[in-house]
Coordinates of C-alpha atoms in Angstrom, one line a residue:
Chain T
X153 CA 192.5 127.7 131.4
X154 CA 193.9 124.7 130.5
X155 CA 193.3 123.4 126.9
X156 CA 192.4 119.4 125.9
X157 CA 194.8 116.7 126.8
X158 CA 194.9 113.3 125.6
X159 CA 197.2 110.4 126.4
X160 CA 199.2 108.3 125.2
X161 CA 200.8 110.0 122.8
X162 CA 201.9 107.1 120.8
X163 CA 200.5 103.1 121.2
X164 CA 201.6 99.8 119.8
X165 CA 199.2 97.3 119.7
X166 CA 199.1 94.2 117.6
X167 CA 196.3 92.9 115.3
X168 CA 193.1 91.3 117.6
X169 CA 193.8 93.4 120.8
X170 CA 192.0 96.2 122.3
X171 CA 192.8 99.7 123.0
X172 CA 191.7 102.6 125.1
X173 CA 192.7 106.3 124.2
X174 CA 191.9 109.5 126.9
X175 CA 190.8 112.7 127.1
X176 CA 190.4 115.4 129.4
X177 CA 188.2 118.2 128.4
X178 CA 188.8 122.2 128.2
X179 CA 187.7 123.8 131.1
X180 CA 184.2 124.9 131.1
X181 CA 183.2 122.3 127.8
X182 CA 181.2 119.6 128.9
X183 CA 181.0 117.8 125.0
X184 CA 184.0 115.6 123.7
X185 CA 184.3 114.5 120.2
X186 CA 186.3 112.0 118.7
X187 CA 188.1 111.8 115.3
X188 CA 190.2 109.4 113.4
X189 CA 193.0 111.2 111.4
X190 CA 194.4 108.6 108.6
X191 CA 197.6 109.4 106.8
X192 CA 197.4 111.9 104.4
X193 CA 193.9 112.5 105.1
X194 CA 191.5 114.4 107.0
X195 CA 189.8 113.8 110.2
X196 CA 186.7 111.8 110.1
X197 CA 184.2 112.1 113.0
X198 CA 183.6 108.9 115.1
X199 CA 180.9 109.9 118.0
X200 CA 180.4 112.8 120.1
X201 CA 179.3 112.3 124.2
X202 CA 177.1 114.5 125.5
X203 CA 175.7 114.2 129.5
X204 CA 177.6 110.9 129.7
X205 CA 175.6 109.8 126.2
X206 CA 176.2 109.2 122.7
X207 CA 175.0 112.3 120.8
X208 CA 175.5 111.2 117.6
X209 CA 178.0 108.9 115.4
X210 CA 180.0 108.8 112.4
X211 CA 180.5 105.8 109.9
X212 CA 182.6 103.6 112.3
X213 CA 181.5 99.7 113.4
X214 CA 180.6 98.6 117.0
X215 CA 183.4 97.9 117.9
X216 CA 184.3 101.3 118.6
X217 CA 182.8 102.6 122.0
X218 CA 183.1 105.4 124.0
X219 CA 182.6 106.5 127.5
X220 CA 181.9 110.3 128.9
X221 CA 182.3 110.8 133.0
X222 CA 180.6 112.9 134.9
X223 CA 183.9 115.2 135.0
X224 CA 183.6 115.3 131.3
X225 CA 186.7 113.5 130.4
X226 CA 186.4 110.8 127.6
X227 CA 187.5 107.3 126.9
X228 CA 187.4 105.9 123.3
X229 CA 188.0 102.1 123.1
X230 CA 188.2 100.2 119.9
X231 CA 188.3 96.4 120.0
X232 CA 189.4 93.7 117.5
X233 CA 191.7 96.1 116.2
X234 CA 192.4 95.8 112.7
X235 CA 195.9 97.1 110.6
X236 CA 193.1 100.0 109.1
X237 CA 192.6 101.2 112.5
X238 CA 196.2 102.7 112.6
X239 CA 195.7 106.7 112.8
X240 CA 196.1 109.9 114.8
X241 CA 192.9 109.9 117.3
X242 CA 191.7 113.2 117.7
X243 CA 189.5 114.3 120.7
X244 CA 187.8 117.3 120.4
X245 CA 185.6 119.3 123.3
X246 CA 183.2 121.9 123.1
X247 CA 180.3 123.6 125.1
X248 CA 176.7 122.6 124.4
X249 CA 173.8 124.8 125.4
X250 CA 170.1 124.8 124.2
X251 CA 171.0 126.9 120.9
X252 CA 173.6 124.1 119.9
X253 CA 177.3 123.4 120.4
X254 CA 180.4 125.8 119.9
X255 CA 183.3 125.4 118.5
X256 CA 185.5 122.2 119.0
X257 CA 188.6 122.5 120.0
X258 CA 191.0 119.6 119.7
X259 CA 193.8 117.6 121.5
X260 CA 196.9 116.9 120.2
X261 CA 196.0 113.4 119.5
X262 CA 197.3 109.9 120.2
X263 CA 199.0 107.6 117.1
X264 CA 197.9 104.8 117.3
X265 CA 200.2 101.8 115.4
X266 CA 198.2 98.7 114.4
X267 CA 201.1 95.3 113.7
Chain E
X201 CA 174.7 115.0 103.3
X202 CA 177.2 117.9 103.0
X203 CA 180.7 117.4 101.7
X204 CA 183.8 119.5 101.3
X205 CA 186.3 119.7 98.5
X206 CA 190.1 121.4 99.1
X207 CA 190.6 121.6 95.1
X208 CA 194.6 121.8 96.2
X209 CA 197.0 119.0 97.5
X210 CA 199.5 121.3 98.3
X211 CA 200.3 125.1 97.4
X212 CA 204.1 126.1 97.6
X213 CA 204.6 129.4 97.5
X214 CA 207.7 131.9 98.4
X215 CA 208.0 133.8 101.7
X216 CA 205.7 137.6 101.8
X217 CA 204.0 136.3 99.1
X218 CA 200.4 136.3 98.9
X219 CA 198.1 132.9 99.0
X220 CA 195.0 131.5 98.6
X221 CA 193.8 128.1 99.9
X222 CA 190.4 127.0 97.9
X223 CA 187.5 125.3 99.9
X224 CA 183.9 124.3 98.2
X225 CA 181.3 122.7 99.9
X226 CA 178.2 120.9 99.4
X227 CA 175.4 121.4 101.6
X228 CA 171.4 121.7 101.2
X229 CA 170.9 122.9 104.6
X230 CA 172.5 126.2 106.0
X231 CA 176.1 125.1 107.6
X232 CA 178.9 127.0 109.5
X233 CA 182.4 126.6 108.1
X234 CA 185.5 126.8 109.7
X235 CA 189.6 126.2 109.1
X236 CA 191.9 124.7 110.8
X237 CA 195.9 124.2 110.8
X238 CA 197.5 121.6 111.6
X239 CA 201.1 122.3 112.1
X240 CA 203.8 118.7 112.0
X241 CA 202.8 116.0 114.8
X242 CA 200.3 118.0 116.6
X243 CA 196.5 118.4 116.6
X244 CA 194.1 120.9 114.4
X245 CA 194.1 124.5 115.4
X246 CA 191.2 126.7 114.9
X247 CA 192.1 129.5 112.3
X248 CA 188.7 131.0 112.0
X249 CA 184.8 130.6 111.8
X250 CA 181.7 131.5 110.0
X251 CA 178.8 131.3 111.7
X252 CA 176.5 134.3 110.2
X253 CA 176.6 137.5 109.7
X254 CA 179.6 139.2 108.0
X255 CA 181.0 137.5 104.9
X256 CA 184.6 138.3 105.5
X257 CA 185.6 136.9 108.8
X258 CA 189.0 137.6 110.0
X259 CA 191.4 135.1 111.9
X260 CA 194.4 134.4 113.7
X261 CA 197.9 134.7 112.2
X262 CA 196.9 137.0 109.5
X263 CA 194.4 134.5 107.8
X264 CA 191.0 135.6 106.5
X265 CA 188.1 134.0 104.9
X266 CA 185.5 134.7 102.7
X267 CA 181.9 132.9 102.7
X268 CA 180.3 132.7 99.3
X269 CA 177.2 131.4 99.5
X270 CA 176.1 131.8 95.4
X271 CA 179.6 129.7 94.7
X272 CA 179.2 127.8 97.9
X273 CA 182.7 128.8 98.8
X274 CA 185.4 129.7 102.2
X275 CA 188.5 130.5 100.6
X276 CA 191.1 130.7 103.3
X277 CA 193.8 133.8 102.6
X278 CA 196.8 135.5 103.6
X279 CA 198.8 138.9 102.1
X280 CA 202.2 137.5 103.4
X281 CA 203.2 134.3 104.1
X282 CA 205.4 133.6 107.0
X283 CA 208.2 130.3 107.1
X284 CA 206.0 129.8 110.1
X285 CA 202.9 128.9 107.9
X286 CA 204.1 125.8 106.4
X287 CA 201.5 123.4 107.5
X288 CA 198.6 121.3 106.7
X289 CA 195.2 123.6 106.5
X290 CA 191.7 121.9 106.6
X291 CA 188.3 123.1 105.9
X292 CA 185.1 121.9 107.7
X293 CA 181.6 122.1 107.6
X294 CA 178.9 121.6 110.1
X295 CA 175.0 121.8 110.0
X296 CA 175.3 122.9 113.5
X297 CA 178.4 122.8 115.0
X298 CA 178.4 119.4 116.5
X299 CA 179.5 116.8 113.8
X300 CA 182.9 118.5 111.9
X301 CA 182.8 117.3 107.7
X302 CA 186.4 117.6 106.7
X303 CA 188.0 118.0 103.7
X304 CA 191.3 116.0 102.9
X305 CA 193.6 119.3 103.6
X306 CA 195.7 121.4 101.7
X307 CA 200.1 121.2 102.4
X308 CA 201.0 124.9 102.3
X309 CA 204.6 125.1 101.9
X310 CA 206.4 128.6 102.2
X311 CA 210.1 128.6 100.8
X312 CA 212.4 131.2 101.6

């Protein structure tokens, strides 16, 4: 079984530019969730994808999207990136069914470094 | 809106000794809780989860946790600490599982 992937690892971008982060699901989860991890604090949820739509959304602006394929692999793309927008990205997937979604299990996460 | 409080920054403790990792939440709807590690430059880990039923739920590496509704509590714990421990432990809520509430962690650091 293999477990959720996410890439880069690391990215330097400067202030203005855009960026897109990846994920590849766990096997058999067809629901990806995506977190932003500042320094010294804990995750904060962005928006989950769900049948290639967004299933709900945390406090973020516009100008961070998402895209789910129909392999269930994710994109997160954040535009007009500010110096705030530096953080660990966390992608998260899970299986949803009729009763609701099981547990998430995460990535190990792309840092992202705003200039 | 639900909300979770880790009352402890960080928690240093020696090596075999017992610990305790506080977690309160804040919810007016029924929630499922959960904790995850998070060892140095890597993603979260799931420790252990409450959905329902038992109160005590057991996890991996030796970690349990306790669901308290009346104190709206899920205290992580452990009777022996390992070296291998040291990391950063969160606690999450969720009104069903989808959307994770963190708290801001807790730094458990085992000395030898």
């Amino acid at each position: 079984e293999t477990g959720v992937t996410q890439s880069p690892t690391h990215l330097i971008k400067t202030r203005g530019q855009q960026v897109t982060l990846r994920c590849s699901s766990q096997s058999g989860h067809n629901t990806v969730s995506w977190y932003q991890q500042a320094l010294g604090q804990g995750p904060q949820f962005i928006f989950q994808y769900y049948r290639e739509e967004e299933n709900g959304r945390g406090n973020f602006p516009p100008r961070f999207s998402g895209l789910q394929f129909p392999n269930y692999s994710s994109e997160l793309n954040v535009n007009a990136l500010e110096l705030d927008d530096s953080a660990l990205y966390l992608c998260a997937s899970s299986h949803r069914t009729q009763a609701g979604t099981d547990t998430q299990y995460f990535g190990p996460g792309t840092r992202l470094t705003v200039l | 809106a639900q909300s979770v409080t880790q009352l402890d920054s960080q928690v240093p403790v020696f090596e075999e000794a017992p610990v305790e990792l506080r977690c309160n939440y804040s919810s007016s709807v029924s929630v499922y809780l959960f904790w995850y590690v998070q060892y140095p430059n890597q993603g979260l880990q799931l420790l252990l989860k409450y959905l329902s039923g038992s109160t005590l739920v057991k996890g991996i590496n030796g970690f349990e946790a306790e669901f308290n509704k009346s104190q709206t509590s899920f205290h992580l714990r452990k009777p022996s600490v390992h070296i291998s421990d040291t990391a950063e432990y969160f606690c999450a809520v969720s009104p069903s599982s989808d959307k994770l509430i963190f708290g801001t962690g807790t730094r458990l650091q085992v000395f030898p």
